[in-house]
Amino acid sequence: MVRRKYRGLRLALALALAFSMVLAVPLPAAAHPEVCDGKELGSDSSSQTFRLASKVLSTINVFASFLPPPQQMLDESTEQCFTDEEIAAMDDSGADLEPGETDSSRNVRLIGNLRKTGPFGATTGYGSDLAFWGKYAIQGNYEGFQITDVSSRRHPRIVAQVDCPGSQNDVSVWENLIFTSTDSRRTTDGCDSESIDSTNPTSDYWEGMKIFDWSDKDNPVLIKSIETDCGSHTHTLLTGLESTLIPGSEAVLIYVSSYDTAPTKARCGGQEDPDEARHDKISIIEVPLDDPTGAEVVAEPVLFPDGGFPGSETTSETRGCHDITAYQAIDLAAGACMGQGSIIDISDPWAPEVISSVTDPNFAFWHSATFSNDGKTVVFTDELGGGGGPTCNPTVGSRRGANGIYDVSDPANPEFASYYKIPRTQRNSENCVAHNGNVLPVRGRDIMVQAWYQGGLSVFDFSDPYEPRELGWWERGPFKDEPISGESLSGGWSSYWYRGSIFTNEIQEGLDVHIFREPVRKRAKTLPYLNVQTQEPLRRH
């Protein structure tokens, strides 16, 4: 299988619209828009990216008459993958919000906001994922993470800010431990590290997982760093297990999701035979809770021994997973793995095994997965354009950059049910695509709240997976009324229901708190904690 084809895939899967990071901001190995200019992958990789973008856009009749030859595009576009004229060719005539304006359905209202400050205040300090423990929200940021007291929904309060650069800094929490993912190459494994050039396969670098002790809420301390092959783009906790490292101790397992983006990357697929070497595995870290400093990689199972989905002109080649959601109560996980969505048997947590997979020509990049409360339905997301493109418009349509909902009552034979995408057109200056969300802990209903970057948040009911319907929504106008770039990328990264409210970690605007005024919210369970990639049955709470 030819490996060179994928070098620049992760961002330009469909619209190849993104930006360069002008400042010394860590660059992730991601399906996100930071590297479309080739700073991380090199000019050859960027050229491959643009070639793929051209094919995708021609396929969906976007910019077909505007696209210049790939090298010309590369030469003329150092900060964006497409010119302003090409972006303007998308039909955003249905969008009417201006910067600073908001709109919503009558049943969703913003009641609180906590702006980014300190080490996270710059426009390049992107807010990322969220986790919760008791009254605290842990807000990931490309520059570190923040602990926020959300006991007052109207007035969230900063408790601590940890300056620890290393995108994306996706977060999870368990008891006195906070876990963060680093998927950018750093000079050391500490919080004082610097970003380094990642195009040299022999360069010395670090990326992987960090563990912090936050027993002192005002002063979290880094206690352990674990290097993992190809870094850690996202991660998933499996809890309540018996340690194999310290007999008699309880342990947490961390499934580390990452994927290769260039065959020359050291410890990311191999260099000896680029056409054969692949990164189709995950790393499993065991953390004994009696001694978390003894955490180590205990397994590296290959999920796709036969290579996974080979990809096409408009879809990704599978070379690892972007995100995995585990549902231990039913011994299953759902993996969003670039070119495919996979159902995984985790009955032996140390040896997960893929039991079925689905593909879709409309899905450019399988990004994340969410089970229904009963585990019989999975919502997969397609992050078309890597999160940096204006894909919420009639030009792109309702089946791309959308959710794909699957009936998994028979996990060995998932069945496609429907697509769901927000119906509101966004401006060409607004990055918009399906992103992170969770299901409300409500018995008998399947209701999901989800972030769509600058498309805002959407609450939708998929109790009937074949007929999903929107229940409520909220959105801002453009962060900046200008072409999307590193300075104007914005919107909700993650929108999660927790303890009666919707919390959104906004890339630029900080932490939003919304209320959803529908009777169903009164039936929602009050959760003691929340790691969205670790789903639990309602009976546990």
Coordinates of C-alpha atoms in Angstrom, one line a residue:
M1 CA 0.0 0.0 0.0
V2 CA 1.4 3.4 -1.0
R3 CA 2.1 5.4 2.1
R4 CA 3.1 8.7 0.4
K5 CA -0.6 9.2 -0.6
Y6 CA -1.5 10.0 2.9
R7 CA 1.2 12.4 4.0
G8 CA -1.0 15.5 4.0
L9 CA -4.4 13.9 4.4
R10 CA -5.3 14.8 7.8
L11 CA -6.4 18.3 7.1
A12 CA -7.4 18.5 3.6
L13 CA -9.7 15.5 3.5
A14 CA -12.4 17.6 1.8
L15 CA -12.0 21.3 1.9
A16 CA -8.3 21.6 2.9
L17 CA -9.1 24.9 4.5
A18 CA -6.9 26.0 7.3
F19 CA -4.1 28.1 8.4
S20 CA -0.5 28.5 9.5
M21 CA 0.4 29.1 13.1
V22 CA 2.4 32.2 13.0
L23 CA 3.6 32.1 16.6
A24 CA 5.5 29.2 18.2
V25 CA 2.4 27.2 18.9
P26 CA 2.7 23.4 19.2
L27 CA 1.5 21.7 16.0
P28 CA -0.6 18.5 16.4
A29 CA -0.7 15.4 14.4
A30 CA -4.4 15.8 13.9
A31 CA -7.4 16.0 11.8
H32 CA -7.4 19.7 12.6
P33 CA -6.4 22.7 10.6
E34 CA -3.0 23.7 12.0
V35 CA -0.8 22.1 9.4
C36 CA -2.5 22.7 6.1
D37 CA 0.3 25.0 5.2
G38 CA 2.8 22.1 5.5
K39 CA 4.8 23.5 8.4
E40 CA 4.7 20.2 10.1
L41 CA 4.6 17.8 7.2
G42 CA 6.9 19.6 4.7
S43 CA 6.2 21.0 1.2
D44 CA 5.9 17.5 -0.4
S45 CA 3.2 16.6 2.1
S46 CA 1.4 19.8 1.6
S47 CA 1.4 19.1 -2.2
Q48 CA -0.2 15.8 -1.5
T49 CA -2.8 17.5 0.7
F50 CA -3.7 19.9 -2.0
R51 CA -4.0 17.2 -4.6
L52 CA -6.5 15.3 -2.4
A53 CA -8.4 18.5 -1.7
S54 CA -8.7 19.2 -5.4
K55 CA -10.1 15.8 -6.0
V56 CA -12.6 16.0 -3.2
L57 CA -13.8 19.4 -4.1
S58 CA -14.2 18.4 -7.8
T59 CA -16.3 15.4 -6.6
I60 CA -18.7 17.5 -4.7
N61 CA -18.7 20.4 -7.3
V62 CA -17.1 22.9 -4.9
F63 CA -14.7 25.3 -6.4
A64 CA -14.4 23.1 -9.5
S65 CA -13.8 26.0 -11.8
F66 CA -11.6 27.9 -9.3
L67 CA -9.0 25.4 -8.2
P68 CA -5.5 26.2 -9.6
P69 CA -2.9 23.4 -10.1
P70 CA -1.7 22.0 -6.8
Q71 CA 1.8 23.5 -6.8
Q72 CA 0.4 26.9 -7.8
M73 CA -2.1 26.7 -4.9
L74 CA 0.7 25.8 -2.6
D75 CA 2.9 28.7 -3.8
E76 CA 0.1 31.2 -3.6
S77 CA -1.4 30.1 -0.3
T78 CA 1.0 30.1 2.7
E79 CA -1.6 30.7 5.4
Q80 CA -4.7 29.2 3.9
C81 CA -5.4 26.3 1.7
F82 CA -7.8 28.2 -0.5
T83 CA -8.0 31.8 -1.5
D84 CA -10.7 34.2 -0.3
E85 CA -12.3 34.0 -3.8
E86 CA -12.5 30.2 -3.6
I87 CA -14.1 30.3 -0.2
A88 CA -16.5 33.0 -1.4
A89 CA -17.7 30.6 -4.1
M90 CA -19.5 28.6 -1.3
D91 CA -23.2 29.6 -0.9
D92 CA -23.5 31.2 2.5
S93 CA -26.4 33.5 1.5
G94 CA -28.6 31.9 4.2
A95 CA -26.4 33.1 7.0
D96 CA -27.4 36.4 8.6
L97 CA -25.6 36.8 11.9
E98 CA -22.9 39.4 12.3
P99 CA -19.9 39.3 14.6
G100 CA -21.1 39.8 18.2
E101 CA -24.6 38.7 17.5
T102 CA -26.2 35.5 18.8
D103 CA -29.3 33.5 17.9
S104 CA -31.0 30.5 19.4
S105 CA -34.1 28.4 19.7
R106 CA -36.4 29.6 22.5
N107 CA -35.5 26.7 24.7
V108 CA -31.7 27.2 24.9
R109 CA -30.2 30.2 26.7
L110 CA -26.7 31.3 27.6
I111 CA -26.5 32.0 31.3
G112 CA -22.8 32.2 32.0
N113 CA -19.4 32.7 30.4
L114 CA -15.8 32.6 31.6
R115 CA -13.4 34.2 29.3
K116 CA -9.9 32.9 28.5
T117 CA -7.2 34.6 30.5
G118 CA -3.5 34.2 31.5
P119 CA -1.5 31.7 29.5
F120 CA -4.6 30.8 27.5
G121 CA -5.7 34.3 26.5
A122 CA -4.2 34.6 23.1
T123 CA -6.1 33.7 20.0
T124 CA -3.6 30.8 19.5
G125 CA -4.4 29.4 22.9
Y126 CA -7.2 27.2 21.5
G127 CA -9.7 25.7 24.0
S128 CA -10.0 22.0 23.5
D129 CA -11.8 19.2 25.3
L130 CA -13.6 19.1 28.7
A131 CA -13.9 16.7 31.7
F132 CA -15.7 17.0 35.0
W133 CA -15.2 15.8 38.6
G134 CA -17.8 16.9 41.1
K135 CA -18.1 20.7 41.0
Y136 CA -15.0 21.1 38.8
A137 CA -14.6 21.4 35.1
I138 CA -11.2 20.6 33.6
Q139 CA -10.8 22.7 30.4
G140 CA -8.2 21.6 28.0
N141 CA -6.2 24.1 26.0
Y142 CA -3.4 23.9 23.5
E143 CA -1.3 25.7 26.1
G144 CA -2.2 23.6 29.1
F145 CA -5.4 23.2 31.1
Q146 CA -7.6 25.0 33.6
I147 CA -9.5 23.9 36.7
T148 CA -12.8 25.8 37.0
D149 CA -15.4 25.7 39.8
V150 CA -18.8 25.4 38.1
S151 CA -20.9 25.1 41.2
S152 CA -22.3 28.5 40.2
R153 CA -23.5 28.1 36.6
R154 CA -23.8 31.9 36.1
H155 CA -20.5 32.7 37.6
P156 CA -17.9 30.0 36.9
R157 CA -14.6 30.6 38.8
I158 CA -11.0 29.9 37.9
V159 CA -9.3 27.6 40.5
A160 CA -6.0 26.9 38.8
Q161 CA -4.3 27.4 35.5
V162 CA -1.6 24.9 34.4
D163 CA 0.8 26.3 31.8
C164 CA 1.9 23.2 30.0
P165 CA 1.9 23.5 26.2
G166 CA 1.4 20.5 24.0
S167 CA -1.6 20.3 21.7
Q168 CA -4.3 19.2 21.9
N169 CA -4.2 18.7 25.7
D170 CA -7.4 16.7 25.6
V171 CA -8.2 15.9 29.2
S172 CA -9.8 13.3 31.4
V173 CA -10.0 12.9 35.2
W174 CA -10.2 10.1 37.7
E175 CA -10.2 10.8 41.4
N176 CA -7.0 12.8 42.2
L177 CA -5.5 12.4 38.8
I178 CA -5.8 14.5 35.6
F179 CA -4.6 13.0 32.3
T180 CA -3.6 15.1 29.2
S181 CA -2.7 14.1 25.6
T182 CA 0.3 15.6 23.8
D183 CA 0.3 15.1 20.1
S184 CA 3.0 17.6 19.1
R185 CA 6.7 17.0 19.3
R186 CA 8.3 18.6 22.3
T187 CA 11.9 19.0 23.5
T188 CA 11.2 17.3 26.8
D189 CA 8.4 15.6 28.7
G190 CA 7.9 18.5 31.1
C191 CA 5.7 21.6 31.1
D192 CA 8.7 23.8 30.3
S193 CA 9.2 22.1 26.9
E194 CA 9.4 23.8 23.5
S195 CA 7.9 22.8 20.2
I196 CA 10.4 21.3 17.7
D197 CA 10.6 20.7 14.0
S198 CA 8.8 17.4 13.4
T199 CA 9.9 16.7 9.8
N200 CA 13.3 15.1 10.8
P201 CA 12.8 11.4 11.5
T202 CA 15.9 11.1 13.6
S203 CA 15.3 14.1 15.8
D204 CA 15.1 13.6 19.5
Y205 CA 11.6 14.6 20.8
W206 CA 8.8 13.6 23.2
E207 CA 5.1 13.2 22.9
G208 CA 2.5 11.1 24.7
M209 CA 0.5 11.2 28.0
K210 CA 1.0 13.3 31.1
I211 CA -0.5 12.6 34.5
F212 CA -1.1 15.3 37.1
D213 CA -2.0 15.0 40.8
W214 CA -4.6 17.6 41.6
S215 CA -5.2 16.6 45.3
D216 CA -4.4 20.3 45.9
K217 CA -6.9 21.9 43.6
D218 CA -5.0 25.2 43.6
N219 CA -1.7 23.6 42.6
P220 CA -1.8 20.5 40.3
V221 CA 1.5 18.8 39.9
L222 CA 2.9 16.9 37.0
I223 CA 3.9 13.5 38.4
K224 CA 4.4 11.3 35.3
S225 CA 5.0 11.5 31.6
I226 CA 4.7 8.4 29.4
E227 CA 5.9 8.5 25.8
T228 CA 3.8 6.8 23.2
D229 CA 4.4 6.0 19.6
C230 CA 3.0 8.7 17.4
G231 CA 2.0 10.7 20.4
S232 CA -1.5 10.9 21.9
H233 CA -4.1 12.8 20.0
T234 CA -7.0 11.7 22.2
H235 CA -7.3 9.1 25.0
T236 CA -10.0 7.0 26.7
L237 CA -10.1 5.8 30.3
L238 CA -11.2 2.3 31.4
T239 CA -11.8 2.2 35.1
G240 CA -12.4 -0.2 38.0
L241 CA -9.8 -2.7 36.9
E242 CA -7.3 -4.7 38.9
S243 CA -3.7 -3.8 38.3
T244 CA -1.3 -6.2 36.7
L245 CA 1.6 -4.0 37.8
I246 CA 0.8 -3.8 41.5
P247 CA -1.2 -6.9 42.6
G248 CA -4.2 -5.9 44.8
S249 CA -4.2 -2.3 43.5
E250 CA -7.0 -0.8 41.5
A251 CA -5.9 0.4 38.1
V252 CA -7.1 2.7 35.3
L253 CA -6.3 1.8 31.7
I254 CA -5.7 4.5 29.1
Y255 CA -6.4 3.7 25.5
V256 CA -4.1 6.2 23.6
S257 CA -5.4 7.1 20.1
S258 CA -3.0 8.5 17.5
Y259 CA -2.3 8.1 13.9
D260 CA 0.6 8.6 11.5
T261 CA 0.6 11.5 9.0
A262 CA 3.9 11.0 7.3
P263 CA 6.0 7.9 6.7
T264 CA 9.2 9.7 7.7
K265 CA 8.1 10.3 11.3
A266 CA 10.1 8.5 13.8
R267 CA 8.2 6.1 16.1
C268 CA 5.1 6.7 14.0
G269 CA 4.9 3.8 11.6
G270 CA 8.6 3.3 10.8
Q271 CA 11.1 4.5 8.2
E272 CA 12.7 1.3 6.9
D273 CA 9.9 0.5 4.4
P274 CA 7.5 3.4 4.2
D275 CA 5.2 1.6 1.8
E276 CA 4.6 -1.2 4.3
A277 CA 5.1 0.4 7.7
R278 CA 1.8 1.5 9.3
H279 CA 0.5 2.8 12.6
D280 CA -2.6 0.8 13.0
K281 CA -2.3 0.3 16.7
I282 CA -3.2 1.9 20.0
S283 CA -1.0 2.2 23.1
I284 CA -2.5 1.0 26.3
I285 CA -1.1 2.6 29.5
E286 CA -1.9 1.0 32.9
V287 CA -2.0 3.4 35.8
P288 CA -2.0 1.7 39.3
L289 CA -3.9 4.1 41.5
D290 CA -1.8 3.1 44.5
D291 CA 1.3 4.4 42.7
P292 CA 0.4 6.4 39.6
T293 CA 4.1 7.3 39.1
G294 CA 4.5 3.6 38.1
A295 CA 2.3 4.0 35.0
E296 CA 3.6 2.5 31.9
V297 CA 2.7 1.2 28.4
V298 CA 1.6 -2.4 28.9
A299 CA 0.3 -3.3 25.4
E300 CA 0.2 -2.0 21.9
P301 CA -2.5 -4.0 20.2
V302 CA -2.8 -3.7 16.4
L303 CA -6.5 -3.0 15.7
F304 CA -6.2 -3.4 11.9
P305 CA -3.8 -6.3 11.2
D306 CA -5.0 -6.4 7.6
G307 CA -4.4 -2.7 7.1
G308 CA -7.9 -1.2 7.5
F309 CA -9.8 0.8 4.9
P310 CA -7.5 1.8 2.0
G311 CA -9.1 5.2 1.4
S312 CA -10.2 6.9 -1.8
E313 CA -10.0 10.2 -3.5
T314 CA -12.6 11.6 -1.0
T315 CA -12.1 9.5 2.1
S316 CA -9.2 8.8 4.5
E317 CA -7.0 5.8 4.6
T318 CA -7.1 4.1 8.0
R319 CA -3.8 4.5 9.8
G320 CA -4.9 4.5 13.4
C321 CA -7.8 5.9 15.3
H322 CA -8.7 9.5 16.0
D323 CA -11.0 8.7 19.0
I324 CA -12.3 5.7 20.9
T325 CA -15.4 5.7 23.2
A326 CA -15.5 2.8 25.6
Y327 CA -18.7 1.4 27.2
Q328 CA -17.4 -1.2 29.7
A329 CA -20.8 -2.3 30.9
I330 CA -21.5 -3.9 27.5
D331 CA -17.8 -4.8 26.8
L332 CA -17.8 -2.7 23.6
A333 CA -16.0 0.4 22.3
A334 CA -16.7 2.5 19.2
G335 CA -13.6 3.7 17.3
A336 CA -13.6 6.6 14.9
C337 CA -10.6 5.5 12.9
M338 CA -10.0 7.9 10.0
G339 CA -11.4 5.9 7.1
Q340 CA -13.8 3.7 9.0
G341 CA -16.0 3.4 12.1
S342 CA -15.3 0.3 14.1
I343 CA -17.0 -1.7 16.9
I344 CA -14.4 -3.1 19.3
D345 CA -14.7 -6.0 21.7
I346 CA -13.1 -4.9 25.0
S347 CA -14.2 -7.8 27.2
D348 CA -10.4 -8.3 27.7
P349 CA -9.4 -4.6 28.3
W350 CA -5.8 -5.4 27.7
A351 CA -6.5 -7.0 24.3
P352 CA -9.2 -5.1 22.4
E353 CA -10.3 -6.6 19.1
V354 CA -12.2 -5.0 16.2
I355 CA -15.3 -7.1 15.5
S356 CA -16.9 -5.0 12.7
S357 CA -16.4 -1.9 10.7
V358 CA -18.3 0.4 8.5
T359 CA -17.3 2.9 5.8
D360 CA -19.1 5.7 4.0
P361 CA -18.2 7.6 0.8
N362 CA -19.6 10.7 2.4
F363 CA -17.4 10.5 5.4
A364 CA -14.0 12.2 4.8
F365 CA -12.6 11.6 8.3
W366 CA -14.2 9.4 11.0
H367 CA -13.6 11.6 14.0
S368 CA -15.6 10.5 17.1
A369 CA -18.3 8.2 18.4
T370 CA -21.0 8.2 21.0
F371 CA -23.2 5.3 22.2
S372 CA -26.8 5.7 23.1
N373 CA -27.6 5.1 26.7
D374 CA -28.6 1.5 26.0
G375 CA -25.6 0.9 23.8
K376 CA -27.7 -0.1 20.8
T377 CA -27.0 3.0 18.7
V378 CA -23.8 4.8 17.8
V379 CA -23.4 8.3 16.5
F380 CA -20.2 8.7 14.4
T381 CA -19.0 12.2 13.3
D382 CA -17.3 13.2 10.1
E383 CA -14.8 16.0 10.6
L384 CA -14.8 17.1 7.0
G385 CA -12.0 19.6 6.4
G386 CA -10.3 19.0 9.7
G387 CA -12.4 21.5 11.6
G388 CA -11.0 24.5 9.6
G389 CA -13.5 24.7 6.8
P390 CA -16.9 26.4 6.3
T391 CA -18.8 23.2 5.6
C392 CA -22.2 24.1 6.9
N393 CA -23.8 25.4 3.8
P394 CA -25.9 24.1 0.9
T395 CA -22.8 23.8 -1.3
V396 CA -21.4 21.0 0.8
G397 CA -24.9 19.7 1.7
S398 CA -26.4 17.7 4.5
R399 CA -24.6 14.4 4.2
R400 CA -21.0 15.6 4.5
G401 CA -19.4 16.9 7.6
A402 CA -22.4 15.4 9.4
N403 CA -23.2 12.7 11.9
G404 CA -23.8 9.1 10.7
I405 CA -26.1 7.2 13.0
Y406 CA -25.9 3.4 13.2
D407 CA -28.0 0.7 14.7
V408 CA -25.5 -1.6 16.5
S409 CA -28.0 -3.9 18.2
D410 CA -26.0 -6.6 16.5
P411 CA -22.4 -5.3 17.1
A412 CA -21.1 -7.6 14.5
N413 CA -23.3 -6.1 11.8
P414 CA -23.8 -2.4 12.2
E415 CA -26.6 -0.9 10.1
F416 CA -26.7 2.6 8.8
A417 CA -29.8 4.5 9.9
S418 CA -29.5 8.2 9.0
Y419 CA -27.5 11.4 8.8
Y420 CA -27.9 14.4 11.1
K421 CA -26.4 17.8 10.4
I422 CA -27.4 21.2 11.6
P423 CA -29.8 22.9 9.1
R424 CA -28.5 26.5 9.6
T425 CA -26.2 28.0 7.0
Q426 CA -23.0 29.5 8.4
R427 CA -20.9 32.2 6.9
N428 CA -17.8 31.4 4.8
S429 CA -15.8 33.0 7.6
E430 CA -17.0 30.4 10.1
N431 CA -15.4 27.0 10.5
C432 CA -18.3 24.6 11.0
V433 CA -18.5 20.8 11.1
A434 CA -19.7 18.0 13.4
H435 CA -17.6 17.8 16.5
N436 CA -17.8 16.6 20.2
G437 CA -20.9 16.0 22.2
N438 CA -22.5 13.6 24.7
V439 CA -25.9 12.0 25.4
L440 CA -28.1 13.2 28.2
P441 CA -28.4 10.7 31.1
V442 CA -32.1 10.2 30.6
R443 CA -33.8 6.9 30.8
G444 CA -35.9 5.9 27.7
R445 CA -34.7 8.8 25.4
D446 CA -31.6 9.2 23.3
I447 CA -30.8 13.0 23.3
M448 CA -27.4 14.4 22.3
V449 CA -25.9 17.8 22.7
Q450 CA -23.1 18.5 20.3
A451 CA -20.6 21.3 19.4
W452 CA -20.3 22.4 15.7
Y453 CA -17.5 24.9 16.1
Q454 CA -18.8 28.2 14.9
G455 CA -22.1 26.5 14.0
G456 CA -22.8 26.6 17.7
L457 CA -24.4 23.8 19.7
S458 CA -27.3 21.6 18.7
V459 CA -29.5 19.4 20.9
F460 CA -31.1 16.6 18.9
D461 CA -33.2 13.5 19.6
F462 CA -32.1 10.2 18.0
S463 CA -34.4 7.9 20.0
D464 CA -35.5 6.8 16.5
P465 CA -32.1 6.5 14.9
Y466 CA -33.8 6.6 11.4
E467 CA -35.5 9.9 12.1
P468 CA -33.3 12.2 14.2
R469 CA -34.8 15.6 14.9
E470 CA -33.4 18.8 16.4
L471 CA -34.8 20.0 19.8
G472 CA -32.8 23.2 20.3
W473 CA -29.8 25.2 19.3
W474 CA -27.7 28.2 20.0
E475 CA -25.0 30.0 18.0
R476 CA -22.8 33.1 17.7
G477 CA -22.1 35.1 14.7
P478 CA -18.6 34.9 13.2
F479 CA -15.7 35.4 15.6
K480 CA -14.1 37.6 12.9
D481 CA -15.7 38.6 9.6
E482 CA -12.7 37.6 7.6
P483 CA -11.3 34.5 5.9
I484 CA -10.6 31.6 8.3
S485 CA -7.1 31.6 9.7
G486 CA -5.2 31.0 12.9
E487 CA -6.5 34.2 14.3
S488 CA -10.1 33.7 13.4
L489 CA -10.6 29.9 14.0
S490 CA -13.2 29.7 16.7
G491 CA -16.4 28.0 18.0
G492 CA -17.3 25.2 20.3
W493 CA -14.8 22.4 20.5
S494 CA -16.9 20.3 22.9
S495 CA -20.5 20.8 24.2
Y496 CA -21.4 18.4 27.0
W497 CA -24.4 18.0 29.3
Y498 CA -23.4 17.9 32.9
R499 CA -25.5 18.3 36.1
G500 CA -28.4 20.0 34.4
S501 CA -26.5 22.4 32.2
I502 CA -24.7 22.4 28.8
F503 CA -21.0 23.4 29.1
T504 CA -19.1 24.3 26.0
N505 CA -15.3 24.8 25.8
E506 CA -15.0 27.5 23.1
I507 CA -11.8 27.8 21.1
Q508 CA -11.7 31.6 21.6
E509 CA -14.6 32.6 23.8
G510 CA -13.8 30.5 26.9
L511 CA -16.4 28.4 28.9
D512 CA -20.0 28.9 28.0
V513 CA -22.9 27.6 30.2
H514 CA -26.3 27.1 28.7
I515 CA -29.6 25.9 30.0
F516 CA -32.0 23.7 28.0
R517 CA -35.5 24.5 29.0
E518 CA -37.4 21.4 28.2
P519 CA -39.2 19.0 30.6
V520 CA -36.8 16.2 29.7
R521 CA -34.0 17.9 31.5
K522 CA -35.7 17.3 34.9
R523 CA -35.4 13.6 34.2
A524 CA -31.7 13.7 33.7
K525 CA -29.5 12.0 36.3
T526 CA -27.0 14.1 38.2
L527 CA -23.6 12.7 37.4
P528 CA -20.7 12.7 40.0
Y529 CA -18.2 13.0 37.2
L530 CA -17.9 12.9 33.4
N531 CA -15.3 11.6 30.9
V532 CA -17.2 11.6 27.7
Q533 CA -15.1 8.9 26.0
T534 CA -15.9 6.6 29.0
Q535 CA -19.7 5.9 28.9
E536 CA -21.5 4.3 31.8
P537 CA -25.0 2.9 32.2
L538 CA -27.5 5.1 34.0
R539 CA -28.0 2.5 36.7
R540 CA -24.4 3.2 38.0
H541 CA -25.5 6.6 39.0

